Each structure stands twice: as C-alpha cells, then as structure tokens.
Amino acid sequence: MTPGLNRRDKIIGYLRERDGIVRSDDGRGLTAAIAAEVGYDDLPTLNGMLARLERDGVIEREIRGKRTYRIALVGDGRAAARRPVGSRNRATQPIAEPAPSVAELKRTLALLEARVAELEAQAGASSRKRRRWRAS
C-alpha cells in the first residue's frame, strides 16, 4: 500500500493488489480485512465509503442480508479519478441489492411453505378445540 494516499484510493489499491476482486465464502471478515489494511477503525464508516464507491461505479458488491460476499473493481477502478475529491452528487439513485440466487429463493419458499402449513395446523387445532368446547 502506498503511503500518502487517501482512504478511497487505498481501497482501490487494495482491490487492485488482489486482481480487482476479494471474496468470502461465508460473508465474514471481508470488510474487516479491508478496514485493517486501509486504516478504518469503524466498519460502518468503511461500509459508507464502499457504498459511495459502488454508487460511483468504481466497485460492485455482492451483499446478502448483512454480509458481503464479494467486492470487485469495475474495470480498472478508474471511475474514481473522474470524480473530484469533495464533490457530492445529491441526485443519486438508491443502491440496488443484487437479486437473490435460485437456491436462496427455493430455501425461502420452502421455509414459507413450512410456516404456512404450521399456521394452518394451529388454526385447525384451535377451531376443533372451540367446537368441542361448545358441544359440551
């Protein structure tokens, strides 16, 4: 890492040193590793910078829930050079989360189906109890 660079450039440099991409199979430790290397003591602040880099088209992130699984430079990360330091674009678009995978959707669907069946069973048992009580 070159001394004297701002943190934004250090993040880009960190990614370039790793062929433009970093991954985590389980979504753990990715941003912590970047924070340690770049000098961020506060992960929410780093996440804010990563969100700005993504908004500016410098990086792409794969985020599921609260975990980051992949951060990659877009091209060679030179989009950062086009944005003057200190300028802020207030007319930004909301950050879109990547679409979930088919496997994630199937897992979610299975969980929902199981929950619906559980609730239906509870409702059926509850109505049978009421009928028995009234019949007494």
mmCIF file with all atom_site columns, C-alpha atoms in Angstrom, residues 39-120:
data_model
loop_
_atom_site.group_PDB
_atom_site.id
_atom_site.type_symbol
_atom_site.label_atom_id
_atom_site.label_alt_id
_atom_site.label_comp_id
_atom_site.label_asym_id
_atom_site.label_entity_id
_atom_site.label_seq_id
_atom_site.pdbx_PDB_ins_code
_atom_site.Cartn_x
_atom_site.Cartn_y
_atom_site.Cartn_z
_atom_site.occupancy
_atom_site.B_iso_or_equiv
_atom_site.pdbx_formal_charge
_atom_site.auth_seq_id
_atom_site.auth_comp_id
_atom_site.auth_asym_id
_atom_site.auth_atom_id
_atom_site.pdbx_PDB_model_num
ATOM 1  C CA . GLY A 1 39  ? -6.857  2.054   8.281   1.00 0.00 ? 39  GLY A CA 1
ATOM 2  C CA . TYR A 1 40  ? -10.551 2.232   9.154   1.00 0.00 ? 40  TYR A CA 1
ATOM 3  C CA . ASP A 1 41  ? -11.325 1.751   12.841  1.00 0.00 ? 41  ASP A CA 1
ATOM 4  C CA . ASP A 1 42  ? -15.076 1.884   12.276  1.00 0.00 ? 42  ASP A CA 1
ATOM 5  C CA . LEU A 1 43  ? -16.729 -0.677  9.956   1.00 0.00 ? 43  LEU A CA 1
ATOM 6  C CA . PRO A 1 44  ? -19.903 1.414   9.381   1.00 0.00 ? 44  PRO A CA 1
ATOM 7  C CA . THR A 1 45  ? -17.692 4.244   8.080   1.00 0.00 ? 45  THR A CA 1
ATOM 8  C CA . LEU A 1 46  ? -15.915 1.818   5.741   1.00 0.00 ? 46  LEU A CA 1
ATOM 9  C CA . ASN A 1 47  ? -19.276 0.462   4.570   1.00 0.00 ? 47  ASN A CA 1
ATOM 10 C CA . GLY A 1 48  ? -20.349 4.032   3.807   1.00 0.00 ? 48  GLY A CA 1
ATOM 11 C CA . MET A 1 49  ? -17.242 4.523   1.674   1.00 0.00 ? 49  MET A CA 1
ATOM 12 C CA . LEU A 1 50  ? -17.856 1.199   -0.093  1.00 0.00 ? 50  LEU A CA 1
ATOM 13 C CA . ALA A 1 51  ? -21.449 2.282   -0.797  1.00 0.00 ? 51  ALA A CA 1
ATOM 14 C CA . ARG A 1 52  ? -20.179 5.542   -2.320  1.00 0.00 ? 52  ARG A CA 1
ATOM 15 C CA . LEU A 1 53  ? -17.639 3.661   -4.432  1.00 0.00 ? 53  LEU A CA 1
ATOM 16 C CA . GLU A 1 54  ? -20.416 1.382   -5.637  1.00 0.00 ? 54  GLU A CA 1
ATOM 17 C CA . ARG A 1 55  ? -22.715 4.317   -6.352  1.00 0.00 ? 55  ARG A CA 1
ATOM 18 C CA . ASP A 1 56  ? -19.937 5.991   -8.335  1.00 0.00 ? 56  ASP A CA 1
ATOM 19 C CA . GLY A 1 57  ? -19.462 2.858   -10.428 1.00 0.00 ? 57  GLY A CA 1
ATOM 20 C CA . VAL A 1 58  ? -15.981 2.065   -9.109  1.00 0.00 ? 58  VAL A CA 1
ATOM 21 C CA . ILE A 1 59  ? -16.861 -1.255  -7.451  1.00 0.00 ? 59  ILE A CA 1
ATOM 22 C CA . GLU A 1 60  ? -19.580 -3.892  -7.426  1.00 0.00 ? 60  GLU A CA 1
ATOM 23 C CA . ARG A 1 61  ? -20.593 -5.667  -4.241  1.00 0.00 ? 61  ARG A CA 1
ATOM 24 C CA . GLU A 1 62  ? -22.467 -8.895  -3.641  1.00 0.00 ? 62  GLU A CA 1
ATOM 25 C CA . ILE A 1 63  ? -24.386 -8.445  -0.413  1.00 0.00 ? 63  ILE A CA 1
ATOM 26 C CA . ARG A 1 64  ? -26.882 -10.875 1.048   1.00 0.00 ? 64  ARG A CA 1
ATOM 27 C CA . GLY A 1 65  ? -28.588 -9.749  4.206   1.00 0.00 ? 65  GLY A CA 1
ATOM 28 C CA . LYS A 1 66  ? -25.917 -8.007  6.237   1.00 0.00 ? 66  LYS A CA 1
ATOM 29 C CA . ARG A 1 67  ? -22.982 -9.953  4.820   1.00 0.00 ? 67  ARG A CA 1
ATOM 30 C CA . THR A 1 68  ? -20.652 -9.021  1.985   1.00 0.00 ? 68  THR A CA 1
ATOM 31 C CA . TYR A 1 69  ? -19.609 -11.971 -0.148  1.00 0.00 ? 69  TYR A CA 1
ATOM 32 C CA . ARG A 1 70  ? -17.743 -10.211 -2.943  1.00 0.00 ? 70  ARG A CA 1
ATOM 33 C CA . ILE A 1 71  ? -16.272 -6.812  -3.760  1.00 0.00 ? 71  ILE A CA 1
ATOM 34 C CA . ALA A 1 72  ? -14.869 -6.253  -7.237  1.00 0.00 ? 72  ALA A CA 1
ATOM 35 C CA . LEU A 1 73  ? -13.478 -3.323  -9.164  1.00 0.00 ? 73  LEU A CA 1
ATOM 36 C CA . VAL A 1 74  ? -15.487 -2.290  -12.192 1.00 0.00 ? 74  VAL A CA 1
ATOM 37 C CA . GLY A 1 75  ? -12.965 -2.217  -14.996 1.00 0.00 ? 75  GLY A CA 1
ATOM 38 C CA . ASP A 1 76  ? -9.702  -0.977  -13.561 1.00 0.00 ? 76  ASP A CA 1
ATOM 39 C CA . GLY A 1 77  ? -11.360 1.275   -10.954 1.00 0.00 ? 77  GLY A CA 1
ATOM 40 C CA . ARG A 1 78  ? -10.547 4.469   -12.813 1.00 0.00 ? 78  ARG A CA 1
ATOM 41 C CA . ALA A 1 79  ? -14.069 5.854   -12.406 1.00 0.00 ? 79  ALA A CA 1
ATOM 42 C CA . ALA A 1 80  ? -12.718 7.175   -9.101  1.00 0.00 ? 80  ALA A CA 1
ATOM 43 C CA . ALA A 1 81  ? -10.368 9.510   -10.933 1.00 0.00 ? 81  ALA A CA 1
ATOM 44 C CA . ARG A 1 82  ? -13.271 11.187  -12.747 1.00 0.00 ? 82  ARG A CA 1
ATOM 45 C CA . ARG A 1 83  ? -14.967 12.261  -9.519  1.00 0.00 ? 83  ARG A CA 1
ATOM 46 C CA . PRO A 1 84  ? -13.413 15.369  -7.964  1.00 0.00 ? 84  PRO A CA 1
ATOM 47 C CA . VAL A 1 85  ? -12.464 14.918  -4.311  1.00 0.00 ? 85  VAL A CA 1
ATOM 48 C CA . GLY A 1 86  ? -15.001 16.534  -2.012  1.00 0.00 ? 86  GLY A CA 1
ATOM 49 C CA . SER A 1 87  ? -17.804 16.751  -4.580  1.00 0.00 ? 87  SER A CA 1
ATOM 50 C CA . ARG A 1 88  ? -21.047 15.052  -3.704  1.00 0.00 ? 88  ARG A CA 1
ATOM 51 C CA . ASN A 1 89  ? -23.755 14.090  -6.117  1.00 0.00 ? 89  ASN A CA 1
ATOM 52 C CA . ARG A 1 90  ? -27.015 14.551  -4.200  1.00 0.00 ? 90  ARG A CA 1
ATOM 53 C CA . ALA A 1 91  ? -29.174 13.245  -7.049  1.00 0.00 ? 91  ALA A CA 1
ATOM 54 C CA . THR A 1 92  ? -28.144 9.644   -6.577  1.00 0.00 ? 92  THR A CA 1
ATOM 55 C CA . GLN A 1 93  ? -30.107 6.548   -7.303  1.00 0.00 ? 93  GLN A CA 1
ATOM 56 C CA . PRO A 1 94  ? -30.804 4.120   -4.496  1.00 0.00 ? 94  PRO A CA 1
ATOM 57 C CA . ILE A 1 95  ? -28.322 1.282   -4.236  1.00 0.00 ? 95  ILE A CA 1
ATOM 58 C CA . ALA A 1 96  ? -29.919 -1.841  -5.651  1.00 0.00 ? 96  ALA A CA 1
ATOM 59 C CA . GLU A 1 97  ? -29.138 -5.105  -3.932  1.00 0.00 ? 97  GLU A CA 1
ATOM 60 C CA . PRO A 1 98  ? -28.233 -7.970  -6.214  1.00 0.00 ? 98  PRO A CA 1
ATOM 61 C CA . ALA A 1 99  ? -31.032 -10.395 -6.985  1.00 0.00 ? 99  ALA A CA 1
ATOM 62 C CA . PRO A 1 100 ? -31.061 -13.486 -4.777  1.00 0.00 ? 100 PRO A CA 1
ATOM 63 C CA . SER A 1 101 ? -29.896 -16.760 -6.270  1.00 0.00 ? 101 SER A CA 1
ATOM 64 C CA . VAL A 1 102 ? -32.324 -19.500 -7.277  1.00 0.00 ? 102 VAL A CA 1
ATOM 65 C CA . ALA A 1 103 ? -31.102 -21.626 -4.363  1.00 0.00 ? 103 ALA A CA 1
ATOM 66 C CA . GLU A 1 104 ? -31.826 -18.802 -1.917  1.00 0.00 ? 104 GLU A CA 1
ATOM 67 C CA . LEU A 1 105 ? -35.306 -18.329 -3.362  1.00 0.00 ? 105 LEU A CA 1
ATOM 68 C CA . LYS A 1 106 ? -36.030 -22.073 -3.113  1.00 0.00 ? 106 LYS A CA 1
ATOM 69 C CA . ARG A 1 107 ? -34.850 -22.116 0.529   1.00 0.00 ? 107 ARG A CA 1
ATOM 70 C CA . THR A 1 108 ? -37.029 -19.118 1.342   1.00 0.00 ? 108 THR A CA 1
ATOM 71 C CA . LEU A 1 109 ? -40.023 -20.670 -0.416  1.00 0.00 ? 109 LEU A CA 1
ATOM 72 C CA . ALA A 1 110 ? -39.557 -23.952 1.490   1.00 0.00 ? 110 ALA A CA 1
ATOM 73 C CA . LEU A 1 111 ? -39.378 -22.067 4.800   1.00 0.00 ? 111 LEU A CA 1
ATOM 74 C CA . LEU A 1 112 ? -42.516 -20.100 3.952   1.00 0.00 ? 112 LEU A CA 1
ATOM 75 C CA . GLU A 1 113 ? -44.411 -23.234 2.919   1.00 0.00 ? 113 GLU A CA 1
ATOM 76 C CA . ALA A 1 114 ? -43.435 -24.941 6.176   1.00 0.00 ? 114 ALA A CA 1
ATOM 77 C CA . ARG A 1 115 ? -44.538 -21.911 8.185   1.00 0.00 ? 115 ARG A CA 1
ATOM 78 C CA . VAL A 1 116 ? -47.883 -21.716 6.358   1.00 0.00 ? 116 VAL A CA 1
ATOM 79 C CA . ALA A 1 117 ? -48.502 -25.416 6.993   1.00 0.00 ? 117 ALA A CA 1
ATOM 80 C CA . GLU A 1 118 ? -47.638 -24.910 10.670  1.00 0.00 ? 118 GLU A CA 1
ATOM 81 C CA . LEU A 1 119 ? -50.034 -21.961 10.975  1.00 0.00 ? 119 LEU A CA 1
ATOM 82 C CA . GLU A 1 120 ? -52.795 -23.846 9.167   1.00 0.00 ? 120 GLU A CA 1
#
